[in-house]
Amino acid sequence: MLVDKEKLESYVSKAVYRTLEVTCYMFPVEADELQEMGIDTNVSDDELTSSVITFEGAAEGAVFIAVNDDLYHALASNMLGEDTASKDEKDAALCEIANIICGNIVPFFAKNGEICKINPPEIGSFKNKKLFESKGYGHEKFEAYVDEGIAKVTIYFKDAD
Amino acid sequence: MSLNILIVDDSPIMRRMIKKTLGLSGLNVSGYFEAGNGQEALKLMESHSVDVLLIDVNMPVMDGLEMLERVRHNPESQALPVFIISTESNEKRIEYIKSQNAEFLHKPFTPEDLKKKIVSLLKRA
C-alpha cells in the first residue's frame, strides 16, 4: 500500500480532534498557547500514558495514543462530567478514546469497503512499538494540542507487497 | 413519551458516557438498563420492558450484530427501535444494519445527533 502521507495526516487530525471535541469537550490550540498555560509541549515519550489498539482483516496495524498527565486526568472527568476519577476510570477513558480514534482511522487503510476487526484497546507501553517496528510496519506520527493537554498518535500499518 | 432505554456495551465507561449524553439530549428517559454483551441484554429483556435499544458492535460472548439478528427473530421485539453503535462507518455493515430495520449511529456522536436519530426512529416506528 502506497500511503499518501498528507492525506493520512489530514484523516488522523480530523479523527483525533473530532473525537476529543465531541466526547470530551476539548478544543484545538497552538503549541505556544499550551506553553502559556504552563503545559510543557516538549514532554518525553517516557512521561506519557499510552493506549494501544490493533486492527486486522482488511488492513493490519496498530494505533498508539499517548497523552501527557494533564490530558490523562482530564479525559475521564470530561467524558463522565465528574470532577474526580479513579485510575481505572482514567485508563478506561483513554482506552475508549483510542477505540473511537482507531475506528475512525481504519477506513483509510481498509480499501474497497472491506471490514477491519478492531481488537480491544489496552494500556500499553511505548516499548510495545518496537514489536511493530521489528515487523517492518510503516508508521506515521501525529501530535494534537488541545486545551487540556497533548496527545501523540502513532499509526503502524502493514505495507502490501 | 417516556422511554426505557437499554444500553449494551462491554465498556462500563462508554455506558456511563452514553447515559450522560442521553441526559444532555433532553429526551424524556424514565429508566436505563445496562448490559455488557448481547447475551446479558437478551436475558434482561425477558424480564424488563424496553422501548429503545442502543447496541455496540464489538463485544465479547455475543456481539451487537448477532444480538440484532436475534432481536429481529423474536416476535416480541422484532419491531423494537434499535441503534447499532460503531466507530467504523463501513458501507457493507451499514447496509446490513438497515436491512435488519435498525439505525446506524457513528461514534463519536453529540447529544443532538442522538436525540435527532432517536426521535426520527420513534416517529417511524
Short mmCIF file of N, CA, C and O in Angstrom, two decimals, chain B residues 12-109:
data_model
loop_
_atom_site.label_atom_id
_atom_site.label_comp_id
_atom_site.label_asym_id
_atom_site.label_seq_id
_atom_site.Cartn_x
_atom_site.Cartn_y
_atom_site.Cartn_z
N PRO B 12 -17.85 -0.27 30.53
CA PRO B 12 -18.69 0.45 31.51
C PRO B 12 -18.60 1.96 31.36
O PRO B 12 -19.58 2.66 31.53
N ILE B 13 -17.40 2.45 31.01
CA ILE B 13 -17.25 3.90 30.89
C ILE B 13 -18.04 4.43 29.69
O ILE B 13 -18.60 5.52 29.72
N MET B 14 -18.12 3.62 28.64
CA MET B 14 -18.91 4.03 27.46
C MET B 14 -20.39 4.04 27.82
O MET B 14 -21.12 4.94 27.39
N ARG B 15 -20.83 3.05 28.61
CA ARG B 15 -22.25 3.03 29.01
C ARG B 15 -22.58 4.29 29.82
O ARG B 15 -23.62 4.92 29.63
N ARG B 16 -21.65 4.65 30.71
CA ARG B 16 -21.88 5.86 31.53
C ARG B 16 -21.90 7.10 30.64
O ARG B 16 -22.68 8.02 30.86
N MET B 17 -21.00 7.12 29.65
CA MET B 17 -20.95 8.28 28.77
C MET B 17 -22.23 8.40 27.92
O MET B 17 -22.74 9.49 27.71
N ILE B 18 -22.73 7.26 27.48
CA ILE B 18 -23.98 7.29 26.69
C ILE B 18 -25.14 7.78 27.56
O ILE B 18 -25.97 8.58 27.13
N LYS B 19 -25.16 7.32 28.82
CA LYS B 19 -26.22 7.79 29.74
C LYS B 19 -26.13 9.29 29.93
O LYS B 19 -27.14 10.00 29.91
N LYS B 20 -24.89 9.78 30.08
CA LYS B 20 -24.70 11.23 30.25
C LYS B 20 -25.18 11.96 29.00
O LYS B 20 -25.87 12.99 29.08
N THR B 21 -24.82 11.41 27.83
CA THR B 21 -25.21 12.04 26.56
C THR B 21 -26.74 12.05 26.41
O THR B 21 -27.32 13.04 25.97
N LEU B 22 -27.38 10.95 26.80
CA LEU B 22 -28.85 10.90 26.74
C LEU B 22 -29.45 11.94 27.68
O LEU B 22 -30.43 12.61 27.34
N GLY B 23 -28.83 12.10 28.85
CA GLY B 23 -29.31 13.10 29.81
C GLY B 23 -29.22 14.50 29.23
O GLY B 23 -30.13 15.32 29.39
N LEU B 24 -28.12 14.78 28.51
CA LEU B 24 -27.93 16.11 27.92
C LEU B 24 -28.82 16.34 26.70
O LEU B 24 -29.05 17.47 26.30
N SER B 25 -29.32 15.25 26.10
CA SER B 25 -30.09 15.38 24.85
C SER B 25 -31.48 15.97 25.09
O SER B 25 -32.10 16.46 24.15
N GLY B 26 -31.96 15.90 26.32
CA GLY B 26 -33.29 16.42 26.60
C GLY B 26 -34.39 15.42 26.33
O GLY B 26 -35.57 15.74 26.47
N LEU B 27 -34.04 14.19 25.97
CA LEU B 27 -35.06 13.15 25.77
C LEU B 27 -35.66 12.78 27.13
O LEU B 27 -34.97 12.83 28.16
N ASN B 28 -36.92 12.39 27.11
CA ASN B 28 -37.59 12.02 28.35
C ASN B 28 -37.32 10.53 28.63
O ASN B 28 -38.00 9.67 28.09
N VAL B 29 -36.32 10.26 29.44
CA VAL B 29 -35.94 8.88 29.73
C VAL B 29 -36.41 8.51 31.14
O VAL B 29 -36.05 9.17 32.11
N SER B 30 -37.25 7.46 31.24
CA SER B 30 -37.75 7.08 32.57
C SER B 30 -36.85 6.04 33.22
O SER B 30 -36.79 5.94 34.44
N GLY B 31 -36.14 5.26 32.41
CA GLY B 31 -35.28 4.25 33.01
C GLY B 31 -34.15 3.80 32.09
O GLY B 31 -34.31 3.78 30.87
N TYR B 32 -33.01 3.51 32.71
CA TYR B 32 -31.87 2.99 31.95
C TYR B 32 -31.61 1.55 32.40
O TYR B 32 -31.64 1.25 33.59
N PHE B 33 -31.36 0.69 31.44
CA PHE B 33 -30.87 -0.65 31.74
C PHE B 33 -29.53 -0.81 31.05
O PHE B 33 -29.30 -0.19 30.00
N GLU B 34 -28.66 -1.63 31.62
CA GLU B 34 -27.33 -1.80 31.03
C GLU B 34 -26.97 -3.27 30.94
O GLU B 34 -27.34 -4.06 31.82
N ALA B 35 -26.24 -3.62 29.88
CA ALA B 35 -25.71 -4.98 29.75
C ALA B 35 -24.35 -4.92 29.08
O ALA B 35 -24.08 -4.01 28.29
N GLY B 36 -23.48 -5.89 29.42
CA GLY B 36 -22.11 -5.89 28.91
C GLY B 36 -21.91 -6.66 27.62
O GLY B 36 -20.84 -6.62 27.02
N ASN B 37 -22.96 -7.39 27.19
CA ASN B 37 -22.88 -8.09 25.90
C ASN B 37 -24.29 -8.50 25.46
O ASN B 37 -25.25 -8.34 26.22
N GLY B 38 -24.41 -9.02 24.25
CA GLY B 38 -25.71 -9.36 23.70
C GLY B 38 -26.47 -10.39 24.51
O GLY B 38 -27.69 -10.29 24.68
N GLN B 39 -25.75 -11.38 24.99
CA GLN B 39 -26.40 -12.44 25.76
C GLN B 39 -27.05 -11.91 27.04
O GLN B 39 -28.20 -12.21 27.34
N GLU B 40 -26.29 -11.09 27.76
CA GLU B 40 -26.81 -10.48 29.00
C GLU B 40 -28.03 -9.62 28.68
O GLU B 40 -29.01 -9.62 29.43
N ALA B 41 -27.95 -8.90 27.57
CA ALA B 41 -29.03 -7.99 27.20
C ALA B 41 -30.31 -8.76 26.89
O ALA B 41 -31.40 -8.37 27.32
N LEU B 42 -30.18 -9.87 26.13
CA LEU B 42 -31.37 -10.65 25.76
C LEU B 42 -32.03 -11.23 27.02
O LEU B 42 -33.25 -11.28 27.13
N LYS B 43 -31.20 -11.64 27.97
CA LYS B 43 -31.73 -12.18 29.23
C LYS B 43 -32.49 -11.09 29.99
O LYS B 43 -33.57 -11.33 30.51
N LEU B 44 -31.89 -9.90 30.01
CA LEU B 44 -32.51 -8.78 30.72
C LEU B 44 -33.87 -8.41 30.08
O LEU B 44 -34.82 -8.06 30.78
N MET B 45 -33.92 -8.53 28.74
CA MET B 45 -35.16 -8.16 28.04
C MET B 45 -36.30 -9.14 28.31
O MET B 45 -37.46 -8.80 28.08
N GLU B 46 -35.96 -10.33 28.82
CA GLU B 46 -37.02 -11.30 29.13
C GLU B 46 -37.86 -10.82 30.32
O GLU B 46 -39.03 -11.16 30.45
N SER B 47 -37.23 -10.01 31.20
CA SER B 47 -37.95 -9.60 32.42
C SER B 47 -38.19 -8.10 32.53
O SER B 47 -38.76 -7.64 33.52
N HIS B 48 -37.73 -7.31 31.54
CA HIS B 48 -37.93 -5.86 31.60
C HIS B 48 -38.48 -5.35 30.28
O HIS B 48 -38.10 -5.83 29.22
N SER B 49 -39.33 -4.35 30.40
CA SER B 49 -39.89 -3.73 29.20
C SER B 49 -38.95 -2.62 28.72
O SER B 49 -38.59 -1.73 29.47
N VAL B 50 -38.57 -2.72 27.45
CA VAL B 50 -37.59 -1.77 26.89
C VAL B 50 -38.20 -1.10 25.65
O VAL B 50 -38.88 -1.76 24.85
N ASP B 51 -37.99 0.23 25.50
CA ASP B 51 -38.54 0.96 24.36
C ASP B 51 -37.52 1.18 23.24
O ASP B 51 -37.89 1.29 22.07
N VAL B 52 -36.25 1.32 23.62
CA VAL B 52 -35.20 1.59 22.64
C VAL B 52 -33.95 0.80 23.02
O VAL B 52 -33.60 0.72 24.21
N LEU B 53 -33.28 0.25 22.00
CA LEU B 53 -32.02 -0.48 22.24
C LEU B 53 -30.86 0.28 21.61
O LEU B 53 -30.93 0.65 20.43
N LEU B 54 -29.79 0.50 22.38
CA LEU B 54 -28.55 1.07 21.85
C LEU B 54 -27.48 0.00 22.01
O LEU B 54 -27.11 -0.36 23.13
N ILE B 55 -26.97 -0.53 20.88
CA ILE B 55 -26.10 -1.70 20.95
C ILE B 55 -24.76 -1.43 20.27
O ILE B 55 -24.72 -1.02 19.10
N ASP B 56 -23.67 -1.68 20.99
CA ASP B 56 -22.33 -1.59 20.41
C ASP B 56 -22.11 -2.81 19.50
O ASP B 56 -22.75 -3.86 19.68
N VAL B 57 -21.19 -2.70 18.54
CA VAL B 57 -20.94 -3.84 17.64
C VAL B 57 -19.96 -4.83 18.28
O VAL B 57 -20.27 -6.01 18.45
N ASN B 58 -18.78 -4.34 18.63
CA ASN B 58 -17.73 -5.25 19.12
C ASN B 58 -17.87 -5.53 20.61
O ASN B 58 -17.59 -4.67 21.44
N MET B 59 -18.31 -6.76 20.92
CA MET B 59 -18.44 -7.17 22.33
C MET B 59 -18.09 -8.64 22.43
O MET B 59 -18.30 -9.39 21.47
N PRO B 60 -17.59 -9.06 23.59
CA PRO B 60 -17.32 -10.49 23.77
C PRO B 60 -18.64 -11.27 23.96
O PRO B 60 -19.68 -10.64 24.14
N VAL B 61 -18.57 -12.56 23.95
CA VAL B 61 -19.70 -13.51 24.18
C VAL B 61 -20.72 -13.44 23.03
O VAL B 61 -20.92 -14.40 22.32
N MET B 62 -21.42 -12.31 22.90
CA MET B 62 -22.33 -12.14 21.76
C MET B 62 -22.22 -10.69 21.27
O MET B 62 -22.48 -9.75 22.02
N ASP B 63 -21.81 -10.53 20.01
CA ASP B 63 -21.62 -9.16 19.51
C ASP B 63 -22.95 -8.51 19.13
O ASP B 63 -24.01 -9.15 19.16
N GLY B 64 -22.87 -7.23 18.77
CA GLY B 64 -24.08 -6.46 18.50
C GLY B 64 -24.87 -6.93 17.30
O GLY B 64 -26.11 -6.87 17.31
N LEU B 65 -24.18 -7.42 16.27
CA LEU B 65 -24.90 -7.84 15.06
C LEU B 65 -25.65 -9.15 15.28
O LEU B 65 -26.76 -9.33 14.78
N GLU B 66 -25.05 -10.04 16.07
CA GLU B 66 -25.75 -11.30 16.39
C GLU B 66 -26.96 -10.99 17.27
O GLU B 66 -28.04 -11.56 17.09
N MET B 67 -26.78 -10.07 18.21
CA MET B 67 -27.91 -9.71 19.08
C MET B 67 -29.04 -9.12 18.24
O MET B 67 -30.21 -9.46 18.44
N LEU B 68 -28.69 -8.25 17.29
CA LEU B 68 -29.71 -7.63 16.42
C LEU B 68 -30.51 -8.71 15.69
O LEU B 68 -31.74 -8.65 15.62
N GLU B 69 -29.79 -9.70 15.16
CA GLU B 69 -30.46 -10.78 14.43
C GLU B 69 -31.46 -11.52 15.33
O GLU B 69 -32.58 -11.79 14.94
N ARG B 70 -31.02 -11.78 16.56
CA ARG B 70 -31.90 -12.50 17.50
C ARG B 70 -33.10 -11.65 17.90
O ARG B 70 -34.21 -12.16 18.06
N VAL B 71 -32.87 -10.35 18.09
CA VAL B 71 -33.97 -9.45 18.43
C VAL B 71 -35.01 -9.44 17.31
O VAL B 71 -36.21 -9.49 17.56
N ARG B 72 -34.54 -9.43 16.07
CA ARG B 72 -35.47 -9.39 14.94
C ARG B 72 -36.18 -10.72 14.72
O ARG B 72 -37.25 -10.76 14.12
N HIS B 73 -35.62 -11.80 15.20
CA HIS B 73 -36.27 -13.11 15.06
C HIS B 73 -37.29 -13.39 16.16
O HIS B 73 -38.02 -14.36 16.09
N ASN B 74 -37.30 -12.53 17.18
CA ASN B 74 -38.24 -12.73 18.28
C ASN B 74 -39.49 -11.86 18.02
O ASN B 74 -39.38 -10.64 17.91
N PRO B 75 -40.68 -12.49 17.90
CA PRO B 75 -41.90 -11.71 17.60
C PRO B 75 -42.14 -10.56 18.58
O PRO B 75 -42.69 -9.54 18.21
N GLU B 76 -41.71 -10.74 19.83
CA GLU B 76 -41.95 -9.69 20.83
C GLU B 76 -41.07 -8.46 20.63
O GLU B 76 -41.38 -7.38 21.11
N SER B 77 -39.93 -8.64 19.97
CA SER B 77 -39.01 -7.50 19.84
C SER B 77 -38.71 -7.14 18.38
O SER B 77 -37.90 -6.26 18.13
N GLN B 78 -39.39 -7.81 17.46
CA GLN B 78 -38.99 -7.60 16.06
C GLN B 78 -39.23 -6.18 15.55
O GLN B 78 -38.58 -5.75 14.59
N ALA B 79 -40.13 -5.43 16.22
CA ALA B 79 -40.40 -4.06 15.75
C ALA B 79 -39.74 -3.01 16.65
O ALA B 79 -39.96 -1.81 16.47
N LEU B 80 -38.95 -3.44 17.61
CA LEU B 80 -38.34 -2.52 18.58
C LEU B 80 -37.33 -1.59 17.89
O LEU B 80 -36.52 -2.05 17.09
N PRO B 81 -37.36 -0.27 18.21
CA PRO B 81 -36.33 0.63 17.65
C PRO B 81 -34.94 0.26 18.15
O PRO B 81 -34.71 0.16 19.36
N VAL B 82 -34.02 0.01 17.20
CA VAL B 82 -32.67 -0.43 17.56
C VAL B 82 -31.62 0.47 16.89
O VAL B 82 -31.72 0.76 15.70
N PHE B 83 -30.63 0.88 17.67
CA PHE B 83 -29.48 1.60 17.15
C PHE B 83 -28.24 0.75 17.32
O PHE B 83 -27.98 0.26 18.42
N ILE B 84 -27.50 0.58 16.24
CA ILE B 84 -26.23 -0.11 16.33
C ILE B 84 -25.14 0.96 16.33
O ILE B 84 -25.06 1.79 15.42
N ILE B 85 -24.30 0.93 17.37
CA ILE B 85 -23.28 1.96 17.54
C ILE B 85 -21.91 1.39 17.16
O ILE B 85 -21.54 0.31 17.61
N SER B 86 -21.19 2.13 16.33
CA SER B 86 -19.85 1.68 15.95
C SER B 86 -18.96 2.87 15.61
O SER B 86 -19.44 3.92 15.21
N THR B 87 -17.67 2.66 15.78
CA THR B 87 -16.70 3.70 15.40
C THR B 87 -16.42 3.64 13.90
O THR B 87 -16.02 4.62 13.30
N GLU B 88 -16.64 2.46 13.31
CA GLU B 88 -16.26 2.25 11.92
C GLU B 88 -17.48 2.33 11.01
O GLU B 88 -18.36 1.47 11.08
N SER B 89 -17.53 3.38 10.18
CA SER B 89 -18.72 3.54 9.31
C SER B 89 -18.47 2.83 7.98
O SER B 89 -18.19 3.45 6.97
N ASN B 90 -18.56 1.52 8.02
CA ASN B 90 -18.32 0.69 6.85
C ASN B 90 -19.62 0.49 6.06
O ASN B 90 -20.65 0.12 6.64
N GLU B 91 -19.57 0.76 4.76
CA GLU B 91 -20.78 0.72 3.92
C GLU B 91 -21.52 -0.62 4.00
O GLU B 91 -22.73 -0.66 4.13
N LYS B 92 -20.74 -1.73 3.91
CA LYS B 92 -21.37 -3.06 3.92
C LYS B 92 -22.10 -3.29 5.25
O LYS B 92 -23.19 -3.84 5.29
N ARG B 93 -21.45 -2.87 6.33
CA ARG B 93 -22.05 -3.05 7.65
C ARG B 93 -23.32 -2.21 7.78
O ARG B 93 -24.33 -2.68 8.31
N ILE B 94 -23.26 -0.97 7.31
CA ILE B 94 -24.43 -0.08 7.42
C ILE B 94 -25.60 -0.66 6.61
O ILE B 94 -26.74 -0.66 7.07
N GLU B 95 -25.29 -1.18 5.42
CA GLU B 95 -26.34 -1.80 4.59
C GLU B 95 -27.00 -2.95 5.33
O GLU B 95 -28.21 -3.11 5.33
N TYR B 96 -26.17 -3.79 5.98
CA TYR B 96 -26.71 -4.93 6.72
C TYR B 96 -27.61 -4.45 7.86
O TYR B 96 -28.71 -4.98 8.06
N ILE B 97 -27.14 -3.44 8.59
CA ILE B 97 -27.91 -2.92 9.73
C ILE B 97 -29.26 -2.40 9.26
O ILE B 97 -30.30 -2.68 9.86
N LYS B 98 -29.25 -1.67 8.16
CA LYS B 98 -30.52 -1.13 7.62
C LYS B 98 -31.44 -2.25 7.15
O LYS B 98 -32.65 -2.15 7.29
N SER B 99 -30.84 -3.31 6.60
CA SER B 99 -31.67 -4.44 6.14
C SER B 99 -32.36 -5.13 7.31
O SER B 99 -33.34 -5.84 7.13
N GLN B 100 -31.83 -4.93 8.52
CA GLN B 100 -32.44 -5.50 9.72
C GLN B 100 -33.37 -4.49 10.40
O GLN B 100 -33.70 -4.63 11.59
N ASN B 101 -33.73 -3.45 9.66
CA ASN B 101 -34.64 -2.42 10.17
C ASN B 101 -34.09 -1.76 11.44
O ASN B 101 -34.81 -1.50 12.40
N ALA B 102 -32.77 -1.47 11.42
CA ALA B 102 -32.15 -0.78 12.55
C ALA B 102 -31.40 0.44 12.02
O ALA B 102 -31.21 0.58 10.81
N GLU B 103 -31.02 1.31 12.93
CA GLU B 103 -30.29 2.53 12.54
C GLU B 103 -28.83 2.43 12.95
O GLU B 103 -28.50 1.81 13.97
N PHE B 104 -27.97 3.06 12.18
CA PHE B 104 -26.55 3.08 12.49
C PHE B 104 -26.20 4.42 13.16
O PHE B 104 -26.63 5.47 12.71
N LEU B 105 -25.43 4.34 14.24
CA LEU B 105 -25.00 5.54 14.95
C LEU B 105 -23.48 5.52 15.03
O LEU B 105 -22.90 4.62 15.63
N HIS B 106 -22.89 6.51 14.38
CA HIS B 106 -21.43 6.54 14.29
C HIS B 106 -20.81 7.25 15.50
O HIS B 106 -21.21 8.35 15.85
N LYS B 107 -19.84 6.60 16.15
CA LYS B 107 -19.10 7.22 17.26
C LYS B 107 -17.95 8.06 16.71
O LYS B 107 -17.25 7.57 15.81
N PRO B 108 -17.66 9.26 17.19
CA PRO B 108 -18.34 9.92 18.31
C PRO B 108 -19.62 10.62 17.86
O PRO B 108 -19.72 11.02 16.70
N PHE B 109 -20.58 10.74 18.78
CA PHE B 109 -21.82 11.44 18.45
C PHE B 109 -22.16 12.44 19.55
O PHE B 109 -21.80 12.25 20.71
#
